[in-house]
Structure formats: structure tokens, C-alpha cells
Amino acid sequence: MEPENLNCRPIGFVSTTVAAKFDAGHQPDPDAEETNRVTLLPEPGYELALQDLAGFDRIWLVWWFHLNSTWRPRVMPPRGPAVRRGTFATRSPHRPNPIGLTCVRLIGIKGRVLTVGPLDLMDGTPILDIKPYLPTVDSFPESAAGWVDEVERQLAEAVPYGIEVFEPALQQLSWLREEFGIDFTERAFAVLRNDPSPHRTRRILRMQDGRLRMACGAWRLYYEVEDRTVRILSVGKGYSDERLAAEYAADITHGDAQRAFAVRWPEI
Ligand SMILES: C[S@@+](CC[C@H](N)C(=O)[O-])C[C@H]1O[C@@H](n2cnc3c(N)ncnc32)[C@H](O)[C@@H]1O
């Protein structure tokens, strides 16, 4: 008989500095100098189950996209042209069973806590399982990668867009950095250099006045494109004044910065 529901439960949780989806990589950035933690629950046997894992350079984390509640049969991947692909041909978070799979560098193990390298998981993500990465079994570098090969080829050939930042964006971005330590420009500009055109998954839309707007987590970047140059015009906040004023808004991402921004730039 086929079971209708299969039960599983978290064995632990991830701690990272990534609180907004926008700030998480689409896959781990191998060059990032970040360290993260996976803490297993204090269940009998979990510490013993980590025995002998220390000799492995890399491990697989099997995890749950706990912030997603829906799935779609076709999705628009964030890189490349605005084309929808079958969900099972992508690594999209929107899947019938929202299970993520990430290969990470294992840095150390102490008790029930694993220190690991760069991740694409958000803070608090539930971990379902850990397995050692076996290069002899898990690595096939010569394998064809379908539409992804094609996108990689196009991106490698494309001339990147230049970025120019104008006032008031210049002042707003340095204010956010200095007052709140917020800086989303590295990720945002990397996306815009590749392709600043409207795209649902990249959360870029054209506004009625012709400007383009990209959502960067809790913030918005307004820009226009001239030839191969992206002209960054201004920054906006992602939440309305009403939403920021509501009592239940205490846990809004960058809520304090958004409120202060509304006072400093009330017209945006
Ligand atoms: C494209 S998925 C790839 C995940 C995994 N490496 C895989 O291939 O299954 C990575 C993205 O998932 C999103 N994400 C990370 N943690 C999440 C969570 N707990 N719930 C929902 N989305 C999450 C972030 O936007 C991140 O950029």
C-alpha cells in the first residue's frame, strides 16, 4: 500500500546571518568567507549519530523550505531570460514537497553543533538530514546540464551592464550603510549587471512612469536603463507607512530603518 503522508521532523536548525530571502544566494557562494552553524536538537542518539563525520570535507544538508507554502508546476528561474521551466528541471524553492539540498563545507563538529561554510539557507531553516558528500559517487562534472548550460553560455558571452548611481540614491545608500549597517548593493548590482529588464522572479517591474523598480528584500531600487548603463536613481522602502505603524509590525525586516527612512525621505 502506498502511504499518503510520510512523516518527517527536523533534526536541527541552521543559524546564519541571512534573514531575508533576497540576501540568500541561489546556491552557496564558494568564495564567501562566511561560517554558519547547524545545531541538532537534544534528542537521544543525535550526538552519537555524528560520530565519524569529522573526516569529511563536505556534507549534504537536506532541508525544508519552511517559508514557502505553495508550489507551481512551472517557475521562472532567477538567472537568464524570462522563460518558465518545469519545476523538476529547476532548484526552485516552490516544490510539491519543499525539500532543499545543499552541499556545504564541514569546518568542525562540537557536541551537537556543526560549523559549516557558505550556505543558501536562511536563518532558522529546519534541517531534515545530514549525509556525507562522497566525491566518487556524488560528482559528475562532465554531465550535461540542459537549459542551465545554455544560460551559462549566454551569460558568459554577454557584455555586463555598467552601473551609475545618482542622487538621491547615493545619499540614501550611504545613509543606510552608516546608520543601520544595511547594504544590499552587492547582490542587487550583480543582478542588474547581468540583466536589468523586467522579470518576475528577479522582482523587477516597469512602473507607469517608465522607471524600473527592483525589490531587494525590504528595500526597493528605482532605476532607468540607457544603452548598456543602469542609472540608479533612488531607494524606496518596501513597506507602507500604515504597515510600519501597525502594532503587529514589530518583526518587519529592517523595521526601524524603514521607519527612520520614512521620516528622512517622506516623499519616497
Ligand atoms: C534556489 S534555492 C536552492 C536550494 C538548494 N541548494 C537546492 O538546490 O535545493 C535557494 C533559495 O531558497 C530561498 N530560501 C532559503 N532558505 C529558505 C527557507 N527556509 N524557506 C524558503 N525559501 C528559502 C532563498 O531565496 C535562496 O536563495
Tab-separated table of C-alpha atoms and ligand atoms in Angstrom:
chain	number	residue	atom	x	y	z
A	1	MET	CA	0.000	0.000	0.000
A	2	GLU	CA	1.301	3.459	-0.847
A	3	PRO	CA	1.398	5.821	2.135
A	4	GLU	CA	-0.422	9.110	1.502
A	5	ASN	CA	1.599	11.057	4.010
A	6	LEU	CA	5.155	10.423	5.040
A	7	ASN	CA	6.209	11.824	8.360
A	8	CYS	CA	9.456	13.571	8.986
A	9	ARG	CA	10.624	16.085	11.585
A	10	PRO	CA	13.556	18.444	11.895
A	11	ILE	CA	16.724	17.044	13.392
A	12	GLY	CA	18.011	20.598	13.938
A	13	PHE	CA	18.116	24.179	12.683
A	14	VAL	CA	20.501	26.487	10.874
A	15	SER	CA	21.869	29.751	12.279
A	16	THR	CA	23.047	32.222	9.653
A	17	THR	CA	23.102	35.995	9.315
A	18	VAL	CA	20.660	35.772	6.386
A	19	ALA	CA	17.222	36.986	7.458
A	20	ALA	CA	15.718	37.943	4.063
A	21	LYS	CA	15.308	35.660	1.045
A	22	PHE	CA	16.885	38.333	-1.173
A	23	ASP	CA	20.139	38.059	0.809
A	24	ALA	CA	20.471	34.277	0.409
A	25	GLY	CA	22.473	33.035	-2.578
A	26	HIS	CA	20.693	30.944	-5.207
A	27	GLN	CA	23.335	28.363	-4.346
A	28	PRO	CA	26.181	28.738	-1.811
A	29	ASP	CA	28.879	31.192	-2.934
A	30	PRO	CA	32.093	29.133	-2.805
A	31	ASP	CA	34.200	32.305	-2.407
A	32	ALA	CA	32.252	33.735	0.539
A	33	GLU	CA	34.126	33.831	3.822
A	34	GLU	CA	31.108	33.038	5.948
A	35	THR	CA	30.745	30.416	8.638
A	36	ASN	CA	27.383	29.147	9.805
A	37	ARG	CA	26.058	26.721	12.355
A	38	VAL	CA	23.770	23.725	12.281
A	39	THR	CA	22.586	22.821	15.769
A	40	LEU	CA	20.961	19.443	16.229
A	41	LEU	CA	18.129	19.034	18.726
A	42	PRO	CA	18.965	17.464	22.094
A	43	GLU	CA	17.454	14.129	21.051
A	44	PRO	CA	18.955	10.926	22.396
A	45	GLY	CA	21.324	9.480	19.820
A	46	TYR	CA	21.883	12.569	17.624
A	47	GLU	CA	25.371	13.303	19.019
A	48	LEU	CA	26.335	9.660	18.551
A	49	ALA	CA	24.940	9.785	15.004
A	50	LEU	CA	27.533	12.483	14.180
A	51	GLN	CA	30.372	10.131	15.085
A	52	ASP	CA	32.837	9.588	12.178
A	53	LEU	CA	31.541	12.568	10.166
A	54	ALA	CA	34.506	14.793	11.102
A	55	GLY	CA	36.802	13.368	8.400
A	56	PHE	CA	34.551	14.547	5.539
A	57	ASP	CA	35.355	17.849	3.798
A	58	ARG	CA	31.796	18.302	2.639
A	59	ILE	CA	28.332	17.205	3.681
A	60	TRP	CA	24.841	17.292	2.171
A	61	LEU	CA	22.188	19.164	4.092
A	62	VAL	CA	18.653	18.024	3.332
A	63	TRP	CA	16.258	20.731	4.487
A	64	TRP	CA	12.777	22.220	4.394
A	65	PHE	CA	11.858	25.486	2.616
A	66	HIS	CA	9.808	26.383	5.680
A	67	LEU	CA	8.925	29.897	4.437
A	68	ASN	CA	7.106	28.609	1.350
A	69	SER	CA	3.589	27.280	1.369
A	70	THR	CA	2.737	26.954	-2.309
A	71	TRP	CA	4.210	25.292	-5.355
A	72	ARG	CA	3.898	25.762	-9.099
A	73	PRO	CA	4.471	23.234	-11.900
A	74	ARG	CA	6.499	25.780	-13.860
A	75	VAL	CA	8.716	28.514	-12.473
A	76	MET	CA	10.851	31.323	-13.873
A	77	PRO	CA	14.451	30.771	-12.732
A	78	PRO	CA	16.185	33.935	-11.482
A	79	ARG	CA	19.056	33.745	-13.972
A	80	GLY	CA	18.801	34.030	-17.710
A	81	PRO	CA	15.870	35.065	-19.924
A	82	ALA	CA	12.305	35.373	-18.586
A	83	VAL	CA	11.367	31.787	-19.544
A	84	ARG	CA	9.344	29.371	-17.423
A	85	ARG	CA	10.816	25.913	-16.817
A	86	GLY	CA	9.313	22.736	-15.405
A	87	THR	CA	9.805	22.832	-11.636
A	88	PHE	CA	11.511	19.433	-11.595
A	89	ALA	CA	14.097	20.838	-14.045
A	90	THR	CA	14.981	23.601	-11.563
A	91	ARG	CA	16.185	24.076	-7.999
A	92	SER	CA	13.205	26.333	-7.230
A	93	PRO	CA	12.030	26.569	-3.607
A	94	HIS	CA	8.398	26.189	-4.803
A	95	ARG	CA	8.004	22.386	-4.985
A	96	PRO	CA	5.250	19.914	-4.014
A	97	ASN	CA	7.498	18.742	-1.157
A	98	PRO	CA	9.565	21.852	-0.303
A	99	ILE	CA	12.820	19.983	0.236
A	100	GLY	CA	16.167	21.713	-0.322
A	101	LEU	CA	19.508	20.048	-0.914
A	102	THR	CA	22.786	21.853	-0.308
A	103	CYS	CA	26.354	20.637	-0.360
A	104	VAL	CA	28.416	22.513	2.251
A	105	ARG	CA	31.949	22.577	3.571
A	106	LEU	CA	32.198	20.977	7.003
A	107	ILE	CA	34.519	23.047	9.193
A	108	GLY	CA	34.077	21.402	12.579
A	109	ILE	CA	31.838	19.472	14.956
A	110	LYS	CA	31.480	20.060	18.665
A	111	GLY	CA	28.831	18.096	20.518
A	112	ARG	CA	25.599	18.597	18.567
A	113	VAL	CA	26.836	21.726	16.742
A	114	LEU	CA	28.315	21.627	13.245
A	115	THR	CA	30.236	24.612	11.907
A	116	VAL	CA	29.822	24.830	8.136
A	117	GLY	CA	30.901	27.093	5.259
A	118	PRO	CA	28.827	29.198	2.817
A	119	LEU	CA	25.108	28.355	2.587
A	120	ASP	CA	21.980	29.293	0.636
A	121	LEU	CA	19.661	28.745	3.626
A	122	MET	CA	18.001	31.406	5.709
A	123	ASP	CA	18.346	31.729	9.432
A	124	GLY	CA	16.124	29.231	11.281
A	125	THR	CA	15.698	26.787	8.385
A	126	PRO	CA	14.808	23.270	9.607
A	127	ILE	CA	17.307	20.533	8.739
A	128	LEU	CA	15.860	17.098	7.920
A	129	ASP	CA	19.013	15.069	7.386
A	130	ILE	CA	22.796	15.162	7.016
A	131	LYS	CA	24.811	12.866	4.762
A	132	PRO	CA	28.496	12.776	3.859
A	133	TYR	CA	29.437	14.051	0.386
A	134	LEU	CA	31.202	11.237	-1.494
A	135	PRO	CA	33.234	12.579	-4.445
A	136	THR	CA	33.326	9.159	-6.107
A	137	VAL	CA	29.541	8.837	-6.056
A	138	ASP	CA	28.205	12.410	-5.996
A	139	SER	CA	30.376	14.170	-8.595
A	140	PHE	CA	29.902	14.009	-12.386
A	141	PRO	CA	31.484	17.269	-13.614
A	142	GLU	CA	31.195	16.350	-17.320
A	143	SER	CA	27.415	15.825	-17.223
A	144	ALA	CA	25.199	17.935	-19.494
A	145	ALA	CA	23.026	20.422	-17.583
A	146	GLY	CA	20.277	21.095	-20.145
A	147	TRP	CA	18.899	24.660	-20.188
A	148	VAL	CA	21.354	25.707	-17.428
A	149	ASP	CA	24.318	25.091	-19.802
A	150	GLU	CA	22.633	27.347	-22.355
A	151	VAL	CA	22.041	30.139	-19.795
A	152	GLU	CA	25.642	29.881	-18.525
A	153	ARG	CA	26.892	30.192	-22.115
A	154	GLN	CA	24.725	33.271	-22.771
A	155	LEU	CA	25.815	34.926	-19.518
A	156	ALA	CA	29.492	34.259	-20.247
A	157	GLU	CA	29.156	35.885	-23.691
A	158	ALA	CA	27.080	38.900	-22.600
A	159	VAL	CA	28.754	42.248	-22.020
A	160	PRO	CA	27.798	43.284	-18.473
A	161	TYR	CA	25.769	46.457	-17.969
A	162	GLY	CA	27.560	49.378	-16.329
A	163	ILE	CA	26.103	50.832	-13.121
A	164	GLU	CA	25.964	54.559	-12.288
A	165	VAL	CA	24.469	55.811	-9.040
A	166	PHE	CA	22.857	59.276	-8.890
A	167	GLU	CA	21.381	61.475	-6.142
A	168	PRO	CA	19.342	60.884	-4.078
A	169	ALA	CA	20.247	57.180	-4.352
A	170	LEU	CA	23.907	57.912	-3.490
A	171	GLN	CA	22.962	59.661	-0.273
A	172	GLN	CA	20.280	57.126	0.639
A	173	LEU	CA	22.558	54.125	0.176
A	174	SER	CA	25.354	55.630	2.270
A	175	TRP	CA	22.822	56.686	4.948
A	176	LEU	CA	21.547	53.079	5.183
A	177	ARG	CA	25.114	51.772	5.439
A	178	GLU	CA	26.254	54.302	8.026
A	179	GLU	CA	23.140	54.487	10.215
A	180	PHE	CA	21.966	50.859	10.066
A	181	GLY	CA	24.765	48.778	8.530
A	182	ILE	CA	22.387	47.829	5.694
A	183	ASP	CA	23.910	47.255	2.270
A	184	PHE	CA	22.100	45.246	-0.389
A	185	THR	CA	24.004	46.734	-3.313
A	186	GLU	CA	26.445	43.881	-3.897
A	187	ARG	CA	23.669	41.373	-4.635
A	188	ALA	CA	21.436	43.926	-6.361
A	189	PHE	CA	24.129	45.288	-8.665
A	190	ALA	CA	25.286	41.765	-9.559
A	191	VAL	CA	21.741	41.024	-10.800
A	192	LEU	CA	21.470	44.342	-12.660
A	193	ARG	CA	24.873	43.951	-14.353
A	194	ASN	CA	23.639	40.702	-15.911
A	195	ASP	CA	20.177	41.845	-16.964
A	196	PRO	CA	18.112	44.770	-15.616
A	197	SER	CA	14.993	44.026	-17.691
A	198	PRO	CA	11.583	43.286	-16.080
A	199	HIS	CA	11.472	39.771	-14.628
A	200	ARG	CA	9.030	38.237	-12.159
A	201	THR	CA	11.468	36.104	-10.141
A	202	ARG	CA	14.101	38.831	-10.046
A	203	ARG	CA	11.197	41.002	-8.816
A	204	ILE	CA	11.842	43.722	-11.391
A	205	LEU	CA	8.866	45.565	-12.816
A	206	ARG	CA	8.344	48.534	-15.086
A	207	MET	CA	6.360	51.313	-13.464
A	208	GLN	CA	3.784	53.520	-15.145
A	209	ASP	CA	6.238	56.426	-15.394
A	210	GLY	CA	8.710	54.212	-17.317
A	211	ARG	CA	11.222	53.737	-14.491
A	212	LEU	CA	12.127	50.217	-13.370
A	213	ARG	CA	11.877	49.010	-9.798
A	214	MET	CA	13.679	46.049	-8.251
A	215	ALA	CA	12.630	44.634	-4.875
A	216	CYS	CA	15.706	43.909	-2.751
A	217	GLY	CA	14.254	42.285	0.380
A	218	ALA	CA	12.695	45.100	2.417
A	219	TRP	CA	14.023	47.800	0.044
A	220	ARG	CA	13.324	48.999	-3.488
A	221	LEU	CA	15.764	50.318	-6.068
A	222	TYR	CA	14.417	52.661	-8.745
A	223	TYR	CA	16.422	52.948	-11.949
A	224	GLU	CA	16.410	53.505	-15.677
A	225	VAL	CA	18.462	51.885	-18.414
A	226	GLU	CA	20.254	53.832	-21.123
A	227	ASP	CA	22.188	51.835	-23.732
A	228	ARG	CA	24.174	49.381	-21.579
A	229	THR	CA	24.137	51.521	-18.423
A	230	VAL	CA	21.847	51.125	-15.435
A	231	ARG	CA	21.268	54.523	-13.821
A	232	ILE	CA	20.308	54.030	-10.173
A	233	LEU	CA	18.016	56.938	-9.282
A	234	SER	CA	16.615	56.406	-5.798
A	235	VAL	CA	15.900	53.970	-2.986
A	236	GLY	CA	12.472	53.272	-1.503
A	237	LYS	CA	11.164	51.290	1.427
A	238	GLY	CA	9.205	48.099	0.848
A	239	TYR	CA	6.509	48.645	3.474
A	240	SER	CA	3.791	51.282	3.503
A	241	ASP	CA	3.612	53.802	6.364
A	242	GLU	CA	0.362	52.130	7.550
A	243	ARG	CA	2.033	48.723	7.706
A	244	LEU	CA	5.044	50.138	9.574
A	245	ALA	CA	2.788	51.888	12.076
A	246	ALA	CA	0.685	48.790	12.813
A	247	GLU	CA	1.293	47.080	16.120
A	248	TYR	CA	1.924	43.687	14.579
A	249	ALA	CA	4.775	45.259	12.540
A	250	ALA	CA	7.357	44.690	15.290
A	251	ASP	CA	9.023	41.853	13.394
A	252	ILE	CA	9.137	43.540	9.965
A	253	THR	CA	12.584	43.159	8.387
A	254	HIS	CA	14.636	46.320	8.947
A	255	GLY	CA	11.520	47.906	10.538
A	256	ASP	CA	13.494	50.548	12.481
A	257	ALA	CA	15.456	51.536	9.378
A	258	GLN	CA	12.250	51.685	7.304
A	259	ARG	CA	10.577	53.990	9.837
A	260	ALA	CA	13.629	56.275	10.036
A	261	PHE	CA	13.826	56.295	6.226
A	262	ALA	CA	10.174	57.414	6.030
A	263	VAL	CA	10.976	60.388	8.274
A	264	ARG	CA	14.124	61.334	6.332
A	265	TRP	CA	12.629	60.873	2.836
A	266	PRO	CA	8.858	61.206	3.354
A	267	GLU	CA	8.152	61.760	-0.325
A	268	ILE	CA	9.588	58.390	-1.489
B	1	LIG	C1	17.308	28.300	-5.338
B	1	LIG	S1	17.107	27.601	-3.739
B	1	LIG	C2	18.310	26.291	-3.826
B	1	LIG	C3	18.330	25.476	-2.572
B	1	LIG	C4	19.163	24.219	-2.583
B	1	LIG	N1	20.583	24.480	-2.783
B	1	LIG	C5	18.647	23.262	-3.617
B	1	LIG	O1	19.242	23.207	-4.694
B	1	LIG	O2	17.677	22.555	-3.333
B	1	LIG	C6	17.897	28.769	-2.673
B	1	LIG	C7	16.976	29.923	-2.324
B	1	LIG	O3	15.966	29.458	-1.442
B	1	LIG	C8	15.491	30.522	-0.634
B	1	LIG	N2	15.435	30.011	0.748
B	1	LIG	C9	16.472	29.736	1.582
B	1	LIG	N3	16.029	29.252	2.743
B	1	LIG	C10	14.683	29.203	2.644
B	1	LIG	C11	13.646	28.781	3.528
B	1	LIG	N4	13.916	28.297	4.728
B	1	LIG	N5	12.342	28.870	3.093
B	1	LIG	C12	12.064	29.358	1.869
B	1	LIG	N6	12.999	29.783	0.976
B	1	LIG	C13	14.288	29.705	1.369
B	1	LIG	C14	16.486	31.679	-0.766
B	1	LIG	O4	15.844	32.687	-1.541
B	1	LIG	C15	17.648	31.046	-1.559
B	1	LIG	O5	18.227	31.988	-2.449
